[in-house]
Short mmCIF file of C-alpha atoms in Angstrom, two decimals:
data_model
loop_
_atom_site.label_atom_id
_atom_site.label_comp_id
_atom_site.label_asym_id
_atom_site.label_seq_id
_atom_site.Cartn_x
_atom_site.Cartn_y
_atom_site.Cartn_z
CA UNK A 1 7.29 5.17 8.50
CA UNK A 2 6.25 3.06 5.71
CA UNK A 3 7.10 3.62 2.49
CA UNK A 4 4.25 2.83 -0.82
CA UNK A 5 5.06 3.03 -4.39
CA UNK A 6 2.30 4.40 -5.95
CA UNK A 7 2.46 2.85 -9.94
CA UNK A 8 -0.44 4.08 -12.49
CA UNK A 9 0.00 5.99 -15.76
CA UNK A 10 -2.97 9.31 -14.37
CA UNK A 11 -0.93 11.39 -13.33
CA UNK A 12 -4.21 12.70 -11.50
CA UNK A 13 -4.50 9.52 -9.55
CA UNK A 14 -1.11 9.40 -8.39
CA UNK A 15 -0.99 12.62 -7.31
CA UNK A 16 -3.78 12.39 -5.54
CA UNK A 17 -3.11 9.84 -3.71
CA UNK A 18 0.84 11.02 -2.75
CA UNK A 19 -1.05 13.67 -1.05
CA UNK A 20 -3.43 11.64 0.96
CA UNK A 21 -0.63 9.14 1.60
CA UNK A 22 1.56 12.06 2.76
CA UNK A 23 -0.79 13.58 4.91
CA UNK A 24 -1.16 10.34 7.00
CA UNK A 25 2.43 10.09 7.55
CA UNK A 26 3.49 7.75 4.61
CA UNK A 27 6.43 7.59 2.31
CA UNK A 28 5.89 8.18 -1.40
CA UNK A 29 7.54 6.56 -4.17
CA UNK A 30 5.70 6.86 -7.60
CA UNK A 31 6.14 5.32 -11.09
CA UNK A 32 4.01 5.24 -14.43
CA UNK A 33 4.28 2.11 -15.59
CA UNK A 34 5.43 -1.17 -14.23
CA UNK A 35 9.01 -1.15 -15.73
CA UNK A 36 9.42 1.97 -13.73
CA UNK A 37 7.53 -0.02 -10.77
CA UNK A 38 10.41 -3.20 -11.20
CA UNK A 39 13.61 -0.35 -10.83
CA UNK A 40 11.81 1.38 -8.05
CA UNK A 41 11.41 -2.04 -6.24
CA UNK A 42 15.21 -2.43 -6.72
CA UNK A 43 16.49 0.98 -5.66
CA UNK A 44 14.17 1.58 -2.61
CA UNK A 45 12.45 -0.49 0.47
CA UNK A 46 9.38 -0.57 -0.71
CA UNK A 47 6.42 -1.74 2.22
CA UNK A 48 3.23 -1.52 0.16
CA UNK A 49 2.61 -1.02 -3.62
CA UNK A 50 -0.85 -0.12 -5.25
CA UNK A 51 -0.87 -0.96 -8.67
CA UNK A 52 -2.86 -0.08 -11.27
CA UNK A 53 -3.37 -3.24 -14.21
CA UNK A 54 -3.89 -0.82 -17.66
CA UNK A 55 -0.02 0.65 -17.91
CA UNK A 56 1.98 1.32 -21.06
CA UNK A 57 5.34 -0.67 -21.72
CA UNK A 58 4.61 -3.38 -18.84
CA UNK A 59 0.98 -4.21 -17.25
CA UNK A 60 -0.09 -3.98 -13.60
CA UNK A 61 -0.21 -7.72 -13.63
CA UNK A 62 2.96 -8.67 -15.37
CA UNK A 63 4.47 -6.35 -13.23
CA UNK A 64 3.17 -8.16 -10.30
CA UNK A 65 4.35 -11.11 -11.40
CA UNK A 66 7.69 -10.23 -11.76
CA UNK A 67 7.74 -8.29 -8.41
CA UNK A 68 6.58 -11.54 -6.86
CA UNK A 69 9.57 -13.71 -8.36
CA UNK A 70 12.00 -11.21 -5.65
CA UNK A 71 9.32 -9.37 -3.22
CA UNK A 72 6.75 -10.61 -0.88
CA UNK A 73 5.20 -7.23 -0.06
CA UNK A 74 1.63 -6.37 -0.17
CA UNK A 75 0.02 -5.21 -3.29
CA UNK A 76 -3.23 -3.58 -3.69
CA UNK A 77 -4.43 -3.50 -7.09
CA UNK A 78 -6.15 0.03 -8.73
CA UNK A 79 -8.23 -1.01 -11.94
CA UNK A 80 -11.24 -0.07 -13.84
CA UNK A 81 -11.66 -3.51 -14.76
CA UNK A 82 -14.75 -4.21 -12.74
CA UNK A 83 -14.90 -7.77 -14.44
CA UNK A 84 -15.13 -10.47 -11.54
CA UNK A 85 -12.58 -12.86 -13.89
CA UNK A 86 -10.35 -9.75 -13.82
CA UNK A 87 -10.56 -9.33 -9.94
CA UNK A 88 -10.03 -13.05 -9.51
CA UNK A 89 -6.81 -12.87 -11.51
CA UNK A 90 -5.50 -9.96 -9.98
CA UNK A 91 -6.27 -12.24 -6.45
CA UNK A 92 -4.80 -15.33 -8.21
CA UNK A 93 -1.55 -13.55 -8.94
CA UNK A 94 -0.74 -12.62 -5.79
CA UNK A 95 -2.55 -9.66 -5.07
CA UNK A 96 -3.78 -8.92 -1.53
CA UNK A 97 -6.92 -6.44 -2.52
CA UNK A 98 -8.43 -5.70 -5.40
CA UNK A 99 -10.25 -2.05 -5.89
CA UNK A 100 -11.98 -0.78 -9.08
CA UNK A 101 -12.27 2.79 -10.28
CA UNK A 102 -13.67 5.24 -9.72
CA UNK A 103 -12.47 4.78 -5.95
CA UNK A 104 -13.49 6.77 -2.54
CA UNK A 105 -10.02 7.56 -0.79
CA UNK A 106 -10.71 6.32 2.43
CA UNK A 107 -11.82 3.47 1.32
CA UNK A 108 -8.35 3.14 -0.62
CA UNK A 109 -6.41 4.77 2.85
CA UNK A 110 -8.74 1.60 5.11
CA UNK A 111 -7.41 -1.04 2.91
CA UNK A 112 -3.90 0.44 2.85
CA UNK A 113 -3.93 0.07 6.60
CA UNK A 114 -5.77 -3.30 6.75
CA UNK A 115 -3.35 -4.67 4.37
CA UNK A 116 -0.29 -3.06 6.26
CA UNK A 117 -1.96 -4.55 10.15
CA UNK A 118 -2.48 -7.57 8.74
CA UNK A 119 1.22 -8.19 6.91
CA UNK A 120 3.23 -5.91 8.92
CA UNK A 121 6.32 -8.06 11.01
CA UNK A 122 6.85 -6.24 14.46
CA UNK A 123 10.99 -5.63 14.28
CA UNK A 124 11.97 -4.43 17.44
CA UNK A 125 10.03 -1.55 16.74
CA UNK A 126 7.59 -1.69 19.18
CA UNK A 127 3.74 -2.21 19.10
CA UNK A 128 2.00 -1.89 15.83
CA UNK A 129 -1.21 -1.11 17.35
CA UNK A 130 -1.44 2.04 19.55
CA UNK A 131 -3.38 4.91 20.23
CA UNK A 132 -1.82 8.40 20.39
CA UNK A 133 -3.28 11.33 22.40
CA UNK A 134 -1.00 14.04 22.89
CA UNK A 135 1.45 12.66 26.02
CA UNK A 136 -0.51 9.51 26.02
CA UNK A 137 -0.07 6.58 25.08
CA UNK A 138 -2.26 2.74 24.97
CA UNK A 139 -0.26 0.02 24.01
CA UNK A 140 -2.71 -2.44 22.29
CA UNK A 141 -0.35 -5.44 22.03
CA UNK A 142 1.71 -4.81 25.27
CA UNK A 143 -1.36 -3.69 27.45
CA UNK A 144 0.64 -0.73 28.47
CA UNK A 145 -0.54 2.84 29.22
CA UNK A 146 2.33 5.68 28.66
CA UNK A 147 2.37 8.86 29.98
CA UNK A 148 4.87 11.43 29.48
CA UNK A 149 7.41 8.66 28.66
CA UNK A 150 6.39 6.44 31.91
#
């Protein structure tokens, strides 16, 4: 199960989004500012973080910064700067997506799994792409079909 840290100072939004995140089987961490973002990253595995840039005591960005000097985990940046120099800095600084508010949340919950195909390391834990029906089971990467276990 992966684990995001949801970082943005509405309350609203991060609950919101802990709930959707739950429901699909993810691990919440959350944090309201990116100070509280930096401890979280030290006390926790973190696989994914969506970050929002407009924060009190540190910004979205200089907390991105920082989190890049230790951590090379995906970041998907939450902002309602729609500016295209404020996208292209968020990019520049080492995010991996960039979404503006207001935001649909499956459009937030595709990205999150885009991001998470397209940087996640297989570690002995089996194929990253499958398809789950009940006692059945497709694995993409392995071209295996399971069935009951067989």
């Amino acid at each position: 199960m992966e684990t995001i840290l949801v970082v943005d100072d509405n309350r609203e939004i991060v609950d919101s989004l802990g709930k959707l995140l739950a429901i699909e089987g993810y691990e919440i961490l959350t944090a309201c500012d990116g100070m509280e973002a930096l401890d979280k990253m030290e006390s926790a595995k973190v696989d994914l973080i969506l970050l929002d840039v407009m924060m009190p005591r540190l910004n979205g960005l200089s907390a991105l910064m920082k989190i890049r000097e230790k951590h090379n985990i995906p970041a998907i940046i939450l902002s309602a700067k729609t500016e295209e120099s404020d996208k292209v800095s968020g990019l520049s600084l080492g995010a991996d997506d960039y979404i503006t508010k207001p935001f649909d949340m499956k459009e937030v919950l595709a990205r999150i799994e885009a991001v998470l195909r397209r940087t996640s390391k297989d570690e002995g834990k089996g194929s990253k792409r499958r398809l789950v029906f009940d006692k059945l089971i497709i694995d993409l990467d392995a071209f295996e079909l399971i069935v009951d276990g067989n």
